[in-house]
Amino acid sequence: MGSSEIHKFYKKSREERIALVKEFAELSDEEATLLGTNSVLSFETSDKMIENVVGMQQLPLGIATNFLIDGADCLIPMAVEEPSVVAAASKVAGIARTAGGFTTESDEPIMIGQIALVGVEDFEKAKSTIIGKKAELLEKAKGIDPVLVKFGGGPRDIEVHERQAKSGKIVMVHLLVDVRDAMGANAVNTMVESIASDIEELSGGKSRLRIISNLAVHRKARAKAVFSKEAIEESFKGKDTGKTTEEIIDAIIEVYEVAEADQFRATTHNKGVMNGIDAVAIACGQDWRAIEAGAHSFAAFETKYRPLTKYYKDDAGNLVGEIELPLAVGLVGGAVKTNPLAGVCLKLLKVKTAQELAEKIAAVGLAQNFAAIREIATRGIQAGHMALHGKNIAVMAGAKPEEIEAVSAKMAEEKNIRVNRAKEILEEMRK
Ligand code: NAD
């Protein structure tokens, strides 16, 4: 298997990049062509995906390098419009890989389907009647999706909760379903709809809604990485932070602790997490709104809103980062099969199950968050952004490929990143 540590990937031509990715992921000629195609979906296909189609909104698809996840080299497909995201993920993956990269784990893919009952007179009686018929209800739900059952999934359990709404008490029935390699919304929605009338009969209430919950608390993925003192020091080589490596590590932990203490900051902290998570999710054809809703709701689940990552020092003084969040992702269903590029991106990630996909996405979320707080705690977020932005400005000013680096470096040094200044620098350089 090839290494994801590809030297100066960003300096290679598009053809060279695709050739490297093709070799790494053993893509067919057709898949490699898809990867390098600007418009993958035909009008006919997209018109079947959503309604009233007129055209195609597009995002750049980049490849983050250097990722070592659970001992395996990974190239990460990321679809995103924001500069710096792909570069930052690659940079942090490089820092993490010196201490073994990311280790991950995840829960079984259990989703919750909800049936909300109104008009139930006696909660305890309704609860015990429903629970008493649990086996029959699960059996009925199982019959709805024999394909899911064939792949090892299916309904697993029923819970009954009491909720207080403005208009009165609600009985909330949760159907727990193992959705295996699906995101699961359609599968779960069909199941709860199929047993809702039985639940009404058993409880004496009326079902007001029957739908999946996007708060997938039983389907969490976790990732962890050690950012060693040496690797952190190396990553700042040649950059004046005015801090020792120990001070940088302490500053990063302080930045994390601010997010723990302040919801305004925690929100932006988590936005940094989602920069990575959404970009991979979009590349892989996932329902990223479902992931977003689940992530933020989980951030405030049974507590105040909090950061999705945490940081601390190990006994040797290295920095350790961890992430945990629900990730309802799938390899089947939804847009995964309709959009052929999503399939190629999944192949690139070399994932065999939805759980593996969730684990890799969690690792990218941690990397992305670390990239942001590493900058915030040292040079400030704009330095890295502006360095990349400087390259765009240099191109806009007419710099040739071999001139871009020097022009953007000079502008960064002067803290003056403008097209006019880039033009002046180019003139001076060319004299
Ligand atoms: P789906 O129904 O298209 O596919 C899932 C089905 O694939 C399973 O029910 C099963 O029959 C079959 N299958 C085949 N191989 C399988 C395997 N290995 N593992 C599991 N199932 C397998 O899709 P879905 O995942 O049930 O639903 C996802 C879609 O629902 C997304 O497009 C999402 O946007 C949409 N959606 C979301 C919400 C929400 O999040 N609130 C609500 C409605 C719809």
Tab-separated table of C-alpha atoms and ligand atoms in Angstrom:
chain	number	residue	atom	x	y	z
A	1	MET	CA	0.000	0.000	0.000
A	2	GLY	CA	1.304	3.495	-0.849
A	3	SER	CA	1.994	6.218	1.645
A	4	SER	CA	-0.334	9.191	2.059
A	5	GLU	CA	2.714	11.303	2.866
A	6	ILE	CA	3.104	12.796	-0.576
A	7	HIS	CA	5.802	15.406	-0.758
A	8	LYS	CA	4.618	18.774	-2.103
A	9	PHE	CA	1.354	17.375	-3.463
A	10	TYR	CA	0.145	20.963	-3.835
A	11	LYS	CA	2.937	21.737	-6.264
A	12	LYS	CA	2.020	18.947	-8.670
A	13	SER	CA	-0.102	19.409	-11.772
A	14	ARG	CA	-3.685	18.194	-11.761
A	15	GLU	CA	-2.700	15.224	-13.941
A	16	GLU	CA	0.117	14.285	-11.563
A	17	ARG	CA	-2.189	14.531	-8.559
A	18	ILE	CA	-4.832	12.340	-10.176
A	19	ALA	CA	-2.188	9.811	-11.231
A	20	LEU	CA	-0.929	9.598	-7.637
A	21	VAL	CA	-4.423	9.209	-6.212
A	22	LYS	CA	-5.265	6.627	-8.881
A	23	GLU	CA	-2.257	4.547	-7.943
A	24	PHE	CA	-2.831	4.948	-4.185
A	25	ALA	CA	-6.486	3.875	-4.290
A	26	GLU	CA	-6.110	1.471	-7.240
A	27	LEU	CA	-8.752	3.351	-9.201
A	28	SER	CA	-9.785	2.171	-12.648
A	29	ASP	CA	-9.202	4.484	-15.627
A	30	GLU	CA	-12.892	5.329	-15.535
A	31	GLU	CA	-12.827	6.219	-11.819
A	32	ALA	CA	-9.720	8.346	-12.259
A	33	THR	CA	-11.415	10.176	-15.127
A	34	LEU	CA	-14.460	10.794	-12.915
A	35	LEU	CA	-12.206	12.244	-10.223
A	36	GLY	CA	-10.820	14.724	-12.735
A	37	THR	CA	-14.158	15.676	-14.294
A	38	ASN	CA	-15.609	19.073	-13.493
A	39	SER	CA	-19.235	18.103	-13.953
A	40	VAL	CA	-20.020	14.544	-13.019
A	41	LEU	CA	-23.812	14.554	-12.867
A	42	SER	CA	-25.859	14.782	-16.040
A	43	PHE	CA	-28.961	16.958	-16.083
A	44	GLU	CA	-31.086	13.817	-16.339
A	45	THR	CA	-29.546	12.321	-13.196
A	46	SER	CA	-29.654	15.497	-11.138
A	47	ASP	CA	-33.237	16.159	-12.236
A	48	LYS	CA	-34.159	12.828	-10.663
A	49	MET	CA	-32.265	13.603	-7.455
A	50	ILE	CA	-34.123	16.809	-6.604
A	51	GLU	CA	-36.968	18.852	-8.061
A	52	ASN	CA	-37.037	21.821	-10.442
A	53	VAL	CA	-33.401	21.417	-11.462
A	54	VAL	CA	-31.918	24.193	-13.557
A	55	GLY	CA	-28.184	23.628	-13.255
A	56	MET	CA	-25.351	22.515	-11.058
A	57	GLN	CA	-23.732	24.259	-8.086
A	58	GLN	CA	-20.202	23.003	-7.696
A	59	LEU	CA	-17.483	22.852	-5.067
A	60	PRO	CA	-13.781	22.184	-5.483
A	61	LEU	CA	-12.755	18.647	-4.540
A	62	GLY	CA	-9.318	18.484	-2.888
A	63	ILE	CA	-7.267	15.667	-1.421
A	64	ALA	CA	-5.793	15.949	2.081
A	65	THR	CA	-2.535	14.046	2.430
A	66	ASN	CA	-0.450	12.606	5.300
A	67	PHE	CA	-3.302	10.878	7.158
A	68	LEU	CA	-2.419	7.750	9.068
A	69	ILE	CA	-5.595	6.350	10.606
A	70	ASP	CA	-5.525	3.148	12.658
A	71	GLY	CA	-2.172	2.311	11.113
A	72	ALA	CA	-3.359	2.725	7.513
A	73	ASP	CA	-2.352	5.476	5.133
A	74	CYS	CA	-5.348	7.443	3.873
A	75	LEU	CA	-5.947	10.095	1.274
A	76	ILE	CA	-8.935	12.192	2.297
A	77	PRO	CA	-11.352	13.607	-0.305
A	78	MET	CA	-12.712	16.998	0.774
A	79	ALA	CA	-15.312	19.095	-1.059
A	80	VAL	CA	-15.294	22.631	0.311
A	81	GLU	CA	-15.253	26.250	-0.848
A	82	GLU	CA	-13.108	27.656	1.991
A	83	PRO	CA	-9.360	28.154	1.417
A	84	SER	CA	-6.929	26.605	3.927
A	85	VAL	CA	-9.161	23.714	4.998
A	86	VAL	CA	-7.456	21.014	2.918
A	87	ALA	CA	-3.960	22.391	3.548
A	88	ALA	CA	-4.589	22.650	7.297
A	89	ALA	CA	-5.910	19.081	7.557
A	90	SER	CA	-2.873	17.792	5.639
A	91	LYS	CA	-0.500	19.773	7.828
A	92	VAL	CA	-1.968	18.437	11.075
A	93	ALA	CA	-2.097	14.878	9.722
A	94	GLY	CA	1.638	15.242	9.136
A	95	ILE	CA	2.174	16.330	12.746
A	96	ALA	CA	0.036	13.475	14.088
A	97	ARG	CA	1.650	10.752	11.991
A	98	THR	CA	5.021	11.144	13.706
A	99	ALA	CA	3.427	9.721	16.886
A	100	GLY	CA	1.421	7.028	15.076
A	101	GLY	CA	-1.407	9.073	13.572
A	102	PHE	CA	-5.051	8.795	14.583
A	103	THR	CA	-6.656	5.915	16.409
A	104	THR	CA	-10.402	5.550	16.160
A	105	GLU	CA	-13.376	3.527	17.304
A	106	SER	CA	-17.127	3.713	16.933
A	107	ASP	CA	-20.428	2.403	18.248
A	108	GLU	CA	-22.657	-0.002	16.349
A	109	PRO	CA	-24.780	1.888	13.778
A	110	ILE	CA	-27.923	2.232	15.908
A	111	MET	CA	-30.410	4.955	14.963
A	112	ILE	CA	-33.510	6.067	16.852
A	113	GLY	CA	-36.960	6.213	15.257
A	114	GLN	CA	-39.519	8.241	17.214
A	115	ILE	CA	-43.251	7.830	17.624
A	116	ALA	CA	-44.814	10.656	19.642
A	117	LEU	CA	-48.166	9.818	21.215
A	118	VAL	CA	-50.671	12.351	22.496
A	119	GLY	CA	-53.831	11.732	24.501
A	120	VAL	CA	-52.445	8.884	26.592
A	121	GLU	CA	-54.201	8.848	29.952
A	122	ASP	CA	-51.897	6.676	32.003
A	123	PHE	CA	-48.191	6.836	31.092
A	124	GLU	CA	-47.038	3.920	33.281
A	125	LYS	CA	-49.796	1.650	31.973
A	126	ALA	CA	-49.058	2.576	28.337
A	127	LYS	CA	-45.346	2.031	28.920
A	128	SER	CA	-45.776	-1.420	30.422
A	129	THR	CA	-48.263	-2.481	27.717
A	130	ILE	CA	-45.897	-1.373	24.925
A	131	ILE	CA	-42.843	-2.959	26.575
A	132	GLY	CA	-44.898	-6.116	27.189
A	133	LYS	CA	-45.441	-6.418	23.434
A	134	LYS	CA	-41.858	-5.507	22.552
A	135	ALA	CA	-40.973	-8.851	20.935
A	136	GLU	CA	-44.021	-8.780	18.625
A	137	LEU	CA	-43.444	-5.122	17.688
A	138	LEU	CA	-39.769	-5.743	16.886
A	139	GLU	CA	-40.729	-8.777	14.815
A	140	LYS	CA	-43.236	-6.723	12.814
A	141	ALA	CA	-40.671	-3.938	12.200
A	142	LYS	CA	-38.124	-6.551	11.171
A	143	GLY	CA	-40.452	-7.825	8.437
A	144	ILE	CA	-40.491	-4.360	6.843
A	145	ASP	CA	-36.832	-4.441	5.704
A	146	PRO	CA	-35.643	-7.988	4.938
A	147	VAL	CA	-32.656	-6.581	2.999
A	148	LEU	CA	-31.408	-4.715	6.058
A	149	VAL	CA	-31.929	-7.836	8.166
A	150	LYS	CA	-30.037	-9.921	5.601
A	151	PHE	CA	-27.047	-7.607	6.046
A	152	GLY	CA	-27.124	-8.096	9.823
A	153	GLY	CA	-29.203	-5.050	10.774
A	154	GLY	CA	-32.777	-4.550	11.920
A	155	PRO	CA	-34.794	-3.338	14.892
A	156	ARG	CA	-33.099	-3.969	18.240
A	157	ASP	CA	-35.057	-2.413	21.084
A	158	ILE	CA	-37.983	-0.247	22.147
A	159	GLU	CA	-37.863	2.436	24.831
A	160	VAL	CA	-40.741	4.487	26.213
A	161	HIS	CA	-40.161	7.993	27.616
A	162	GLU	CA	-42.442	10.630	29.063
A	163	ARG	CA	-42.169	14.230	27.839
A	164	GLN	CA	-43.955	17.393	28.899
A	165	ALA	CA	-45.181	19.551	25.998
A	166	LYS	CA	-47.071	22.847	26.251
A	167	SER	CA	-50.347	21.132	25.442
A	168	GLY	CA	-49.865	18.206	27.804
A	169	LYS	CA	-47.973	14.994	28.399
A	170	ILE	CA	-46.468	13.086	25.484
A	171	VAL	CA	-45.447	9.461	25.375
A	172	MET	CA	-42.319	9.202	23.249
A	173	VAL	CA	-41.599	5.736	21.905
A	174	HIS	CA	-38.080	5.111	20.593
A	175	LEU	CA	-37.451	2.277	18.158
A	176	LEU	CA	-33.730	1.469	18.090
A	177	VAL	CA	-32.632	0.143	14.715
A	178	ASP	CA	-29.277	-1.213	13.617
A	179	VAL	CA	-28.995	0.286	10.129
A	180	ARG	CA	-25.637	-1.307	9.262
A	181	ASP	CA	-24.129	0.503	6.258
A	182	ALA	CA	-27.021	2.881	5.645
A	183	MET	CA	-27.448	6.398	7.017
A	184	GLY	CA	-30.806	4.945	7.907
A	185	ALA	CA	-33.426	7.694	7.693
A	186	ASN	CA	-35.632	6.031	5.080
A	187	ALA	CA	-35.219	2.615	6.641
A	188	VAL	CA	-36.119	3.858	10.136
A	189	ASN	CA	-38.944	6.132	8.976
A	190	THR	CA	-40.599	3.212	7.173
A	191	MET	CA	-40.312	1.040	10.281
A	192	VAL	CA	-41.792	3.544	12.725
A	193	GLU	CA	-44.623	4.259	10.328
A	194	SER	CA	-45.346	0.545	10.082
A	195	ILE	CA	-45.729	-0.021	13.824
A	196	ALA	CA	-47.338	3.321	14.745
A	197	SER	CA	-50.931	2.023	14.588
A	198	ASP	CA	-50.040	-0.956	16.833
A	199	ILE	CA	-48.470	1.459	19.321
A	200	GLU	CA	-51.588	3.658	19.187
A	201	GLU	CA	-53.759	0.656	19.935
A	202	LEU	CA	-51.570	-0.506	22.817
A	203	SER	CA	-51.323	2.931	24.421
A	204	GLY	CA	-54.770	4.321	23.697
A	205	GLY	CA	-53.078	7.471	22.321
A	206	LYS	CA	-52.773	9.076	18.901
A	207	SER	CA	-49.413	9.208	17.131
A	208	ARG	CA	-48.498	12.786	16.193
A	209	LEU	CA	-45.224	12.014	14.423
A	210	ARG	CA	-43.268	9.024	13.221
A	211	ILE	CA	-39.750	9.860	12.104
A	212	ILE	CA	-36.045	9.297	12.724
A	213	SER	CA	-34.156	11.424	15.254
A	214	ASN	CA	-30.965	13.031	13.994
A	215	LEU	CA	-29.557	12.997	17.517
A	216	ALA	CA	-27.785	9.685	16.904
A	217	VAL	CA	-26.432	9.273	20.445
A	218	HIS	CA	-26.038	5.523	20.058
A	219	ARG	CA	-23.954	5.924	16.895
A	220	LYS	CA	-20.912	7.892	17.993
A	221	ALA	CA	-17.450	7.814	16.487
A	222	ARG	CA	-14.287	8.678	18.371
A	223	ALA	CA	-10.769	9.577	17.277
A	224	LYS	CA	-7.619	10.353	19.204
A	225	ALA	CA	-4.142	11.597	18.284
A	226	VAL	CA	-0.957	12.436	20.111
A	227	PHE	CA	0.729	15.585	18.880
A	228	SER	CA	4.244	15.095	20.170
A	229	LYS	CA	6.321	17.969	21.524
A	230	GLU	CA	8.954	17.289	18.859
A	231	ALA	CA	6.433	17.296	15.994
A	232	ILE	CA	4.810	20.493	17.259
A	233	GLU	CA	8.233	22.138	17.517
A	234	GLU	CA	9.149	20.968	14.002
A	235	SER	CA	5.854	22.289	12.623
A	236	PHE	CA	6.740	25.817	13.752
A	237	LYS	CA	10.322	25.663	12.519
A	238	GLY	CA	11.318	28.955	10.923
A	239	LYS	CA	8.200	30.692	12.251
A	240	ASP	CA	8.492	33.162	15.078
A	241	THR	CA	5.759	32.390	17.603
A	242	GLY	CA	7.587	34.008	20.521
A	243	LYS	CA	6.799	30.872	22.560
A	244	THR	CA	8.603	27.702	23.575
A	245	THR	CA	6.995	24.408	22.519
A	246	GLU	CA	5.786	23.850	26.104
A	247	GLU	CA	4.208	27.300	26.059
A	248	ILE	CA	2.551	26.544	22.722
A	249	ILE	CA	1.061	23.321	24.125
A	250	ASP	CA	-0.211	25.172	27.204
A	251	ALA	CA	-1.656	27.916	25.003
A	252	ILE	CA	-3.501	25.332	22.861
A	253	ILE	CA	-4.993	23.757	25.981
A	254	GLU	CA	-6.015	27.206	27.208
A	255	VAL	CA	-7.721	27.927	23.891
A	256	TYR	CA	-9.626	24.650	24.271
A	257	GLU	CA	-10.558	25.536	27.866
A	258	VAL	CA	-11.976	28.862	26.696
A	259	ALA	CA	-14.322	26.871	24.433
A	260	GLU	CA	-15.351	24.767	27.428
A	261	ALA	CA	-16.145	27.920	29.378
A	262	ASP	CA	-17.828	30.034	26.711
A	263	GLN	CA	-20.581	29.012	24.294
A	264	PHE	CA	-19.773	31.726	21.770
A	265	ARG	CA	-16.265	30.326	21.464
A	266	ALA	CA	-17.441	26.685	21.627
A	267	THR	CA	-19.645	27.314	18.597
A	268	THR	CA	-16.695	28.542	16.529
A	269	HIS	CA	-14.512	25.759	17.925
A	270	ASN	CA	-17.080	23.258	16.642
A	271	LYS	CA	-17.346	25.109	13.336
A	272	GLY	CA	-13.674	24.262	12.907
A	273	VAL	CA	-14.475	20.608	13.578
A	274	MET	CA	-17.272	20.688	11.001
A	275	ASN	CA	-15.010	22.295	8.376
A	276	GLY	CA	-13.339	18.912	8.110
A	277	ILE	CA	-16.343	16.704	8.750
A	278	ASP	CA	-18.673	18.393	6.261
A	279	ALA	CA	-16.007	18.525	3.552
A	280	VAL	CA	-15.481	14.749	3.656
A	281	ALA	CA	-19.214	14.118	4.056
A	282	ILE	CA	-20.045	16.211	0.993
A	283	ALA	CA	-17.301	14.553	-1.074
A	284	CYS	CA	-18.739	11.171	-0.127
A	285	GLY	CA	-22.381	12.036	-0.914
A	286	GLN	CA	-23.539	12.078	2.715
A	287	ASP	CA	-26.456	13.994	4.250
A	288	TRP	CA	-24.318	16.635	5.936
A	289	ARG	CA	-27.324	18.499	7.361
A	290	ALA	CA	-28.151	15.369	9.329
A	291	ILE	CA	-24.550	15.219	10.548
A	292	GLU	CA	-24.548	18.933	11.446
A	293	ALA	CA	-27.868	18.703	13.315
A	294	GLY	CA	-26.662	15.641	15.220
A	295	ALA	CA	-23.268	17.113	16.043
A	296	HIS	CA	-24.532	20.384	17.515
A	297	SER	CA	-27.396	18.741	19.349
A	298	PHE	CA	-24.933	16.247	20.835
A	299	ALA	CA	-22.693	19.151	21.851
A	300	ALA	CA	-25.506	20.285	24.144
A	301	PHE	CA	-26.906	16.857	25.017
A	302	GLU	CA	-27.864	16.676	28.716
A	303	THR	CA	-25.459	19.546	29.455
A	304	LYS	CA	-24.587	23.034	28.279
A	305	TYR	CA	-23.244	23.402	24.716
A	306	ARG	CA	-19.647	22.242	24.751
A	307	PRO	CA	-16.707	21.612	22.402
A	308	LEU	CA	-16.777	18.323	20.467
A	309	THR	CA	-13.039	17.847	21.006
A	310	LYS	CA	-10.871	17.928	24.099
A	311	TYR	CA	-7.154	18.425	24.687
A	312	TYR	CA	-4.803	17.510	27.516
A	313	LYS	CA	-1.165	16.663	28.155
A	314	ASP	CA	0.075	13.088	28.569
A	315	ASP	CA	2.678	12.116	31.167
A	316	ALA	CA	5.502	12.998	28.773
A	317	GLY	CA	4.079	16.474	28.156
A	318	ASN	CA	2.832	15.696	24.634
A	319	LEU	CA	-0.475	17.140	23.564
A	320	VAL	CA	-3.360	14.669	23.195
A	321	GLY	CA	-6.494	15.490	21.211
A	322	GLU	CA	-9.761	13.560	21.266
A	323	ILE	CA	-13.081	13.886	19.491
A	324	GLU	CA	-16.445	12.216	20.003
A	325	LEU	CA	-19.638	12.882	18.088
A	326	PRO	CA	-22.549	11.059	16.453
A	327	LEU	CA	-21.940	10.339	12.786
A	328	ALA	CA	-24.856	8.927	10.808
A	329	VAL	CA	-23.195	8.095	7.510
A	330	GLY	CA	-23.824	5.439	4.906
A	331	LEU	CA	-22.279	3.486	2.083
A	332	VAL	CA	-25.652	2.586	0.571
A	333	GLY	CA	-28.814	4.612	-0.027
A	334	GLY	CA	-29.238	8.358	-0.282
A	335	ALA	CA	-27.065	10.033	-2.928
A	336	VAL	CA	-24.149	7.644	-2.442
A	337	LYS	CA	-24.970	5.520	-5.432
A	338	THR	CA	-26.590	8.225	-7.571
A	339	ASN	CA	-23.500	10.386	-7.555
A	340	PRO	CA	-20.699	8.260	-9.046
A	341	LEU	CA	-18.027	10.597	-7.698
A	342	ALA	CA	-19.195	9.834	-4.140
A	343	GLY	CA	-18.402	6.185	-4.845
A	344	VAL	CA	-14.908	7.077	-6.045
A	345	CYS	CA	-14.309	9.187	-2.920
A	346	LEU	CA	-15.419	6.273	-0.718
A	347	LYS	CA	-13.059	3.999	-2.614
A	348	LEU	CA	-10.272	6.493	-1.967
A	349	LEU	CA	-10.991	6.254	1.757
A	350	LYS	CA	-10.848	2.457	1.491
A	351	VAL	CA	-13.802	2.011	3.822
A	352	LYS	CA	-15.716	-1.255	3.891
A	353	THR	CA	-18.397	-0.288	6.415
A	354	ALA	CA	-20.295	2.827	7.467
A	355	GLN	CA	-18.582	2.542	10.855
A	356	GLU	CA	-15.158	2.809	9.222
A	357	LEU	CA	-16.355	5.855	7.290
A	358	ALA	CA	-17.574	7.477	10.526
A	359	GLU	CA	-14.228	6.765	12.201
A	360	LYS	CA	-12.227	8.350	9.390
A	361	ILE	CA	-14.493	11.378	9.287
A	362	ALA	CA	-14.069	11.797	13.050
A	363	ALA	CA	-10.275	11.767	12.612
A	364	VAL	CA	-10.519	14.515	9.999
A	365	GLY	CA	-12.760	16.559	12.329
A	366	LEU	CA	-10.128	16.335	15.062
A	367	ALA	CA	-7.334	17.253	12.647
A	368	GLN	CA	-9.258	20.258	11.358
A	369	ASN	CA	-10.055	21.518	14.836
A	370	PHE	CA	-6.465	21.104	15.962
A	371	ALA	CA	-5.284	23.027	12.903
A	372	ALA	CA	-7.463	25.983	13.873
A	373	ILE	CA	-6.607	26.114	17.566
A	374	ARG	CA	-2.903	25.566	16.840
A	375	GLU	CA	-2.982	28.782	14.783
A	376	ILE	CA	-5.226	30.673	17.199
A	377	ALA	CA	-2.925	29.840	20.117
A	378	THR	CA	0.192	31.056	18.309
A	379	ARG	CA	0.198	33.308	15.257
A	380	GLY	CA	-3.532	34.006	15.125
A	381	ILE	CA	-5.868	32.508	12.570
A	382	GLN	CA	-5.168	35.032	9.826
A	383	ALA	CA	-1.465	34.245	9.346
A	384	GLY	CA	-2.045	30.832	7.758
A	385	HIS	CA	-5.137	31.996	5.911
A	386	MET	CA	-3.349	34.993	4.519
A	387	ALA	CA	-0.356	32.928	3.428
A	388	LEU	CA	-2.655	30.884	1.191
A	389	HIS	CA	-4.688	33.904	0.244
A	390	GLY	CA	-1.385	35.576	-0.781
A	391	LYS	CA	-0.857	32.867	-3.380
A	392	ASN	CA	-4.260	33.571	-4.904
A	393	ILE	CA	-3.461	37.281	-4.955
A	394	ALA	CA	-0.083	36.590	-6.596
A	395	VAL	CA	-1.847	34.593	-9.336
A	396	MET	CA	-4.381	37.387	-9.785
A	397	ALA	CA	-1.489	39.839	-10.238
A	398	GLY	CA	-0.118	37.680	-13.052
A	399	ALA	CA	2.622	35.707	-11.254
A	400	LYS	CA	3.925	32.680	-13.142
A	401	PRO	CA	3.957	29.350	-11.227
A	402	GLU	CA	7.648	29.751	-10.362
A	403	GLU	CA	7.039	33.307	-9.057
A	404	ILE	CA	4.000	32.665	-6.832
A	405	GLU	CA	5.868	31.487	-3.746
A	406	ALA	CA	8.279	34.431	-3.653
A	407	VAL	CA	5.571	37.050	-4.264
A	408	SER	CA	3.256	35.669	-1.584
A	409	ALA	CA	6.126	35.270	0.901
A	410	LYS	CA	7.150	38.917	0.395
A	411	MET	CA	3.572	40.134	0.854
A	412	ALA	CA	3.187	38.008	3.996
A	413	GLU	CA	6.430	39.423	5.392
A	414	GLU	CA	5.178	42.948	4.758
A	415	LYS	CA	1.698	42.012	6.042
A	416	ASN	CA	0.389	43.697	2.925
A	417	ILE	CA	-1.537	41.249	0.774
A	418	ARG	CA	-3.028	43.208	-2.101
A	419	VAL	CA	-3.045	42.781	-5.876
A	420	ASN	CA	-1.372	46.178	-6.429
A	421	ARG	CA	1.490	45.283	-4.107
A	422	ALA	CA	1.848	41.875	-5.789
A	423	LYS	CA	2.159	43.640	-9.154
A	424	GLU	CA	4.873	45.952	-7.779
A	425	ILE	CA	6.802	43.003	-6.307
A	426	LEU	CA	6.553	41.171	-9.622
A	427	GLU	CA	7.924	44.190	-11.475
A	428	GLU	CA	10.829	44.496	-9.028
A	429	MET	CA	11.547	40.740	-9.281
A	430	ARG	CA	11.516	40.717	-13.067
A	431	LYS	CA	13.946	43.663	-13.417
B	1	NAD	P1	-32.134	4.043	1.677
B	1	NAD	O1	-33.491	3.668	2.149
B	1	NAD	O2	-31.997	4.555	0.289
B	1	NAD	O3	-31.160	2.794	1.831
B	1	NAD	C1	-31.175	1.984	2.959
B	1	NAD	C2	-31.638	0.601	2.575
B	1	NAD	O4	-30.633	-0.049	1.803
B	1	NAD	C3	-31.841	-0.284	3.774
B	1	NAD	O5	-33.104	-0.059	4.334
B	1	NAD	C4	-31.675	-1.686	3.183
B	1	NAD	O6	-32.901	-2.163	2.703
B	1	NAD	C5	-30.768	-1.453	1.971
B	1	NAD	N1	-29.392	-2.000	2.168
B	1	NAD	C6	-28.683	-2.695	1.246
B	1	NAD	N2	-27.480	-3.034	1.719
B	1	NAD	C7	-27.397	-2.573	2.973
B	1	NAD	C8	-26.388	-2.587	3.977
B	1	NAD	N3	-25.201	-3.183	3.790
B	1	NAD	N4	-26.619	-1.959	5.142
B	1	NAD	C9	-27.791	-1.345	5.356
B	1	NAD	N5	-28.795	-1.293	4.460
B	1	NAD	C10	-28.617	-1.903	3.252
B	1	NAD	O7	-31.411	5.106	2.584
B	1	NAD	P2	-31.396	5.388	4.131
B	1	NAD	O8	-29.967	5.275	4.561
B	1	NAD	O9	-32.412	4.617	4.877
B	1	NAD	O10	-31.822	6.934	4.151
B	1	NAD	C11	-30.916	7.950	3.807
B	1	NAD	C12	-31.594	9.067	3.057
B	1	NAD	O11	-32.704	9.572	3.781
B	1	NAD	C13	-30.676	10.227	2.847
B	1	NAD	O12	-30.750	10.627	1.493
B	1	NAD	C14	-31.274	11.316	3.732
B	1	NAD	O13	-30.982	12.588	3.204
B	1	NAD	C15	-32.721	10.993	3.690
B	1	NAD	N6	-33.577	11.500	4.774
B	1	NAD	C16	-33.086	12.034	5.919
B	1	NAD	C17	-33.943	12.438	6.917
B	1	NAD	C18	-33.353	12.952	8.213
B	1	NAD	O14	-32.139	12.898	8.381
B	1	NAD	N7	-34.148	13.471	9.140
B	1	NAD	C19	-35.320	12.309	6.770
B	1	NAD	C20	-35.795	11.757	5.586
B	1	NAD	C21	-34.939	11.342	4.593
